[in-house]
């Protein structure tokens, strides 16, 4: 309640039917397990705290500092990934892990005045789109492989039907080509 009272002067960012003149309106958002959470407006103090934590992590590889950063931004990263992945929770969890692993690796290269929430949002969009593209390509390759495997019919009936055609075609080949085919496929 102290957070709410300290932010009482903040005007609503999204007017809507719940907003009444003279009353505070806090838009609610459904997140993760279906719990309603209030959006907290980031102010300069929390941004500078995030910068300090990031700087501490970069200078001394402080796990507590990085853990605090993850706790602050995990909801943002996960919700962006979940929206972009059309509700695929497993993919969103994977993207969230990748985004924070990338933050850990790229932290020393980030500009000192980076707005971490903005960077994480943009990077999460990039990682999600790349992951979706990779998954789409993988599914296409798997479908093509399944189709190719289903087209191959090595049953006795099918082999008996094409054996005379193969023998005739091999018989029409020149001596060197016929020898190569026989050595490759028939000679044990």
PDB file of N, CA and C in Angstrom, residues 3 6 9 13 15 18 20-21 30 55 67 76 82 85-87 93 105 121 136 140 147 151 178 180:
ATOM      1  N   UNK A   3       3.523   1.622  -1.742  1.00  0.00           N
ATOM      2  CA  UNK A   3       3.851   1.849  -3.148  1.00  0.00           C
ATOM      3  C   UNK A   3       2.700   2.561  -3.841  1.00  0.00           C
ATOM      4  N   UNK A   6       2.531   6.145  -2.726  1.00  0.00           N
ATOM      5  CA  UNK A   6       3.596   6.969  -3.290  1.00  0.00           C
ATOM      6  C   UNK A   6       3.356   7.265  -4.760  1.00  0.00           C
ATOM      7  N   UNK A   9      -0.141  10.197  -7.242  1.00  0.00           N
ATOM      8  CA  UNK A   9      -0.172  11.365  -8.120  1.00  0.00           C
ATOM      9  C   UNK A   9      -0.085  10.994  -9.597  1.00  0.00           C
ATOM     10  N   UNK A  13      -2.536   5.611 -17.306  1.00  0.00           N
ATOM     11  CA  UNK A  13      -1.933   5.606 -18.632  1.00  0.00           C
ATOM     12  C   UNK A  13      -2.938   5.188 -19.685  1.00  0.00           C
ATOM     13  N   UNK A  15      -7.001   5.304 -20.211  1.00  0.00           N
ATOM     14  CA  UNK A  15      -8.345   5.550 -19.701  1.00  0.00           C
ATOM     15  C   UNK A  15      -9.279   4.449 -20.174  1.00  0.00           C
ATOM     16  N   UNK A  18     -13.271   1.662 -16.308  1.00  0.00           N
ATOM     17  CA  UNK A  18     -13.048   1.599 -14.866  1.00  0.00           C
ATOM     18  C   UNK A  18     -12.513   2.917 -14.324  1.00  0.00           C
ATOM     19  N   UNK A  20     -12.574   6.538 -13.232  1.00  0.00           N
ATOM     20  CA  UNK A  20     -13.583   7.504 -12.830  1.00  0.00           C
ATOM     21  C   UNK A  20     -12.872   8.776 -12.426  1.00  0.00           C
ATOM     22  N   UNK A  21     -13.469   9.896 -12.707  1.00  0.00           N
ATOM     23  CA  UNK A  21     -12.818  11.155 -12.336  1.00  0.00           C
ATOM     24  C   UNK A  21     -12.514  11.180 -10.847  1.00  0.00           C
ATOM     25  N   UNK A  30      -3.502  -9.988 -16.979  1.00  0.00           N
ATOM     26  CA  UNK A  30      -3.429 -11.392 -16.616  1.00  0.00           C
ATOM     27  C   UNK A  30      -2.037 -11.879 -16.962  1.00  0.00           C
ATOM     28  N   UNK A  55      25.514  -2.723 -13.410  1.00  0.00           N
ATOM     29  CA  UNK A  55      26.919  -2.319 -13.291  1.00  0.00           C
ATOM     30  C   UNK A  55      27.646  -3.216 -12.286  1.00  0.00           C
ATOM     31  N   UNK A  67      20.469 -11.922  -9.976  1.00  0.00           N
ATOM     32  CA  UNK A  67      19.223 -12.539  -9.511  1.00  0.00           C
ATOM     33  C   UNK A  67      18.145 -11.465  -9.308  1.00  0.00           C
ATOM     34  N   UNK A  76       8.121  -9.295 -17.285  1.00  0.00           N
ATOM     35  CA  UNK A  76       8.109  -8.580 -18.562  1.00  0.00           C
ATOM     36  C   UNK A  76       8.546  -9.500 -19.696  1.00  0.00           C
ATOM     37  N   UNK A  82       5.367 -14.925 -24.253  1.00  0.00           N
ATOM     38  CA  UNK A  82       4.102 -15.662 -24.280  1.00  0.00           C
ATOM     39  C   UNK A  82       3.145 -15.071 -25.308  1.00  0.00           C
ATOM     40  N   UNK A  85       4.499 -15.871 -28.809  1.00  0.00           N
ATOM     41  CA  UNK A  85       4.450 -17.309 -29.095  1.00  0.00           C
ATOM     42  C   UNK A  85       3.014 -17.830 -29.096  1.00  0.00           C
ATOM     43  N   UNK A  86       2.058 -16.927 -29.131  1.00  0.00           N
ATOM     44  CA  UNK A  86       0.634 -17.282 -29.187  1.00  0.00           C
ATOM     45  C   UNK A  86       0.225 -18.219 -28.055  1.00  0.00           C
ATOM     46  N   UNK A  87       0.737 -17.954 -26.862  1.00  0.00           N
ATOM     47  CA  UNK A  87       0.330 -18.724 -25.695  1.00  0.00           C
ATOM     48  C   UNK A  87       1.092 -20.014 -25.463  1.00  0.00           C
ATOM     49  N   UNK A  93       8.881 -20.085 -21.951  1.00  0.00           N
ATOM     50  CA  UNK A  93       9.858 -20.365 -20.894  1.00  0.00           C
ATOM     51  C   UNK A  93      11.262 -20.505 -21.481  1.00  0.00           C
ATOM     52  N   UNK A 105      25.541 -12.719 -20.840  1.00  0.00           N
ATOM     53  CA  UNK A 105      26.699 -12.726 -21.741  1.00  0.00           C
ATOM     54  C   UNK A 105      26.971 -11.351 -22.339  1.00  0.00           C
ATOM     55  N   UNK A 121      12.898  -6.090 -23.644  1.00  0.00           N
ATOM     56  CA  UNK A 121      11.705  -6.236 -24.484  1.00  0.00           C
ATOM     57  C   UNK A 121      12.112  -6.482 -25.940  1.00  0.00           C
ATOM     58  N   UNK A 136       9.503 -23.474 -36.952  1.00  0.00           N
ATOM     59  CA  UNK A 136       8.749 -23.632 -38.196  1.00  0.00           C
ATOM     60  C   UNK A 136       9.572 -24.393 -39.231  1.00  0.00           C
ATOM     61  N   UNK A 140       8.845 -28.178 -40.884  1.00  0.00           N
ATOM     62  CA  UNK A 140       8.789 -28.380 -42.336  1.00  0.00           C
ATOM     63  C   UNK A 140       9.738 -29.502 -42.750  1.00  0.00           C
ATOM     64  N   UNK A 147       7.249 -37.461 -45.369  1.00  0.00           N
ATOM     65  CA  UNK A 147       6.655 -37.695 -46.687  1.00  0.00           C
ATOM     66  C   UNK A 147       7.579 -38.520 -47.569  1.00  0.00           C
ATOM     67  N   UNK A 151       6.845 -42.426 -49.073  1.00  0.00           N
ATOM     68  CA  UNK A 151       6.818 -42.691 -50.509  1.00  0.00           C
ATOM     69  C   UNK A 151       7.641 -43.915 -50.888  1.00  0.00           C
ATOM     70  N   UNK A 178      26.902 -50.724 -66.836  1.00  0.00           N
ATOM     71  CA  UNK A 178      26.262 -51.925 -66.307  1.00  0.00           C
ATOM     72  C   UNK A 178      27.139 -52.542 -65.222  1.00  0.00           C
ATOM     73  N   UNK A 180      29.336 -51.027 -63.320  1.00  0.00           N
ATOM     74  CA  UNK A 180      29.304 -50.162 -62.139  1.00  0.00           C
ATOM     75  C   UNK A 180      28.030 -50.392 -61.323  1.00  0.00           C
TER      76      UNK A 180
END
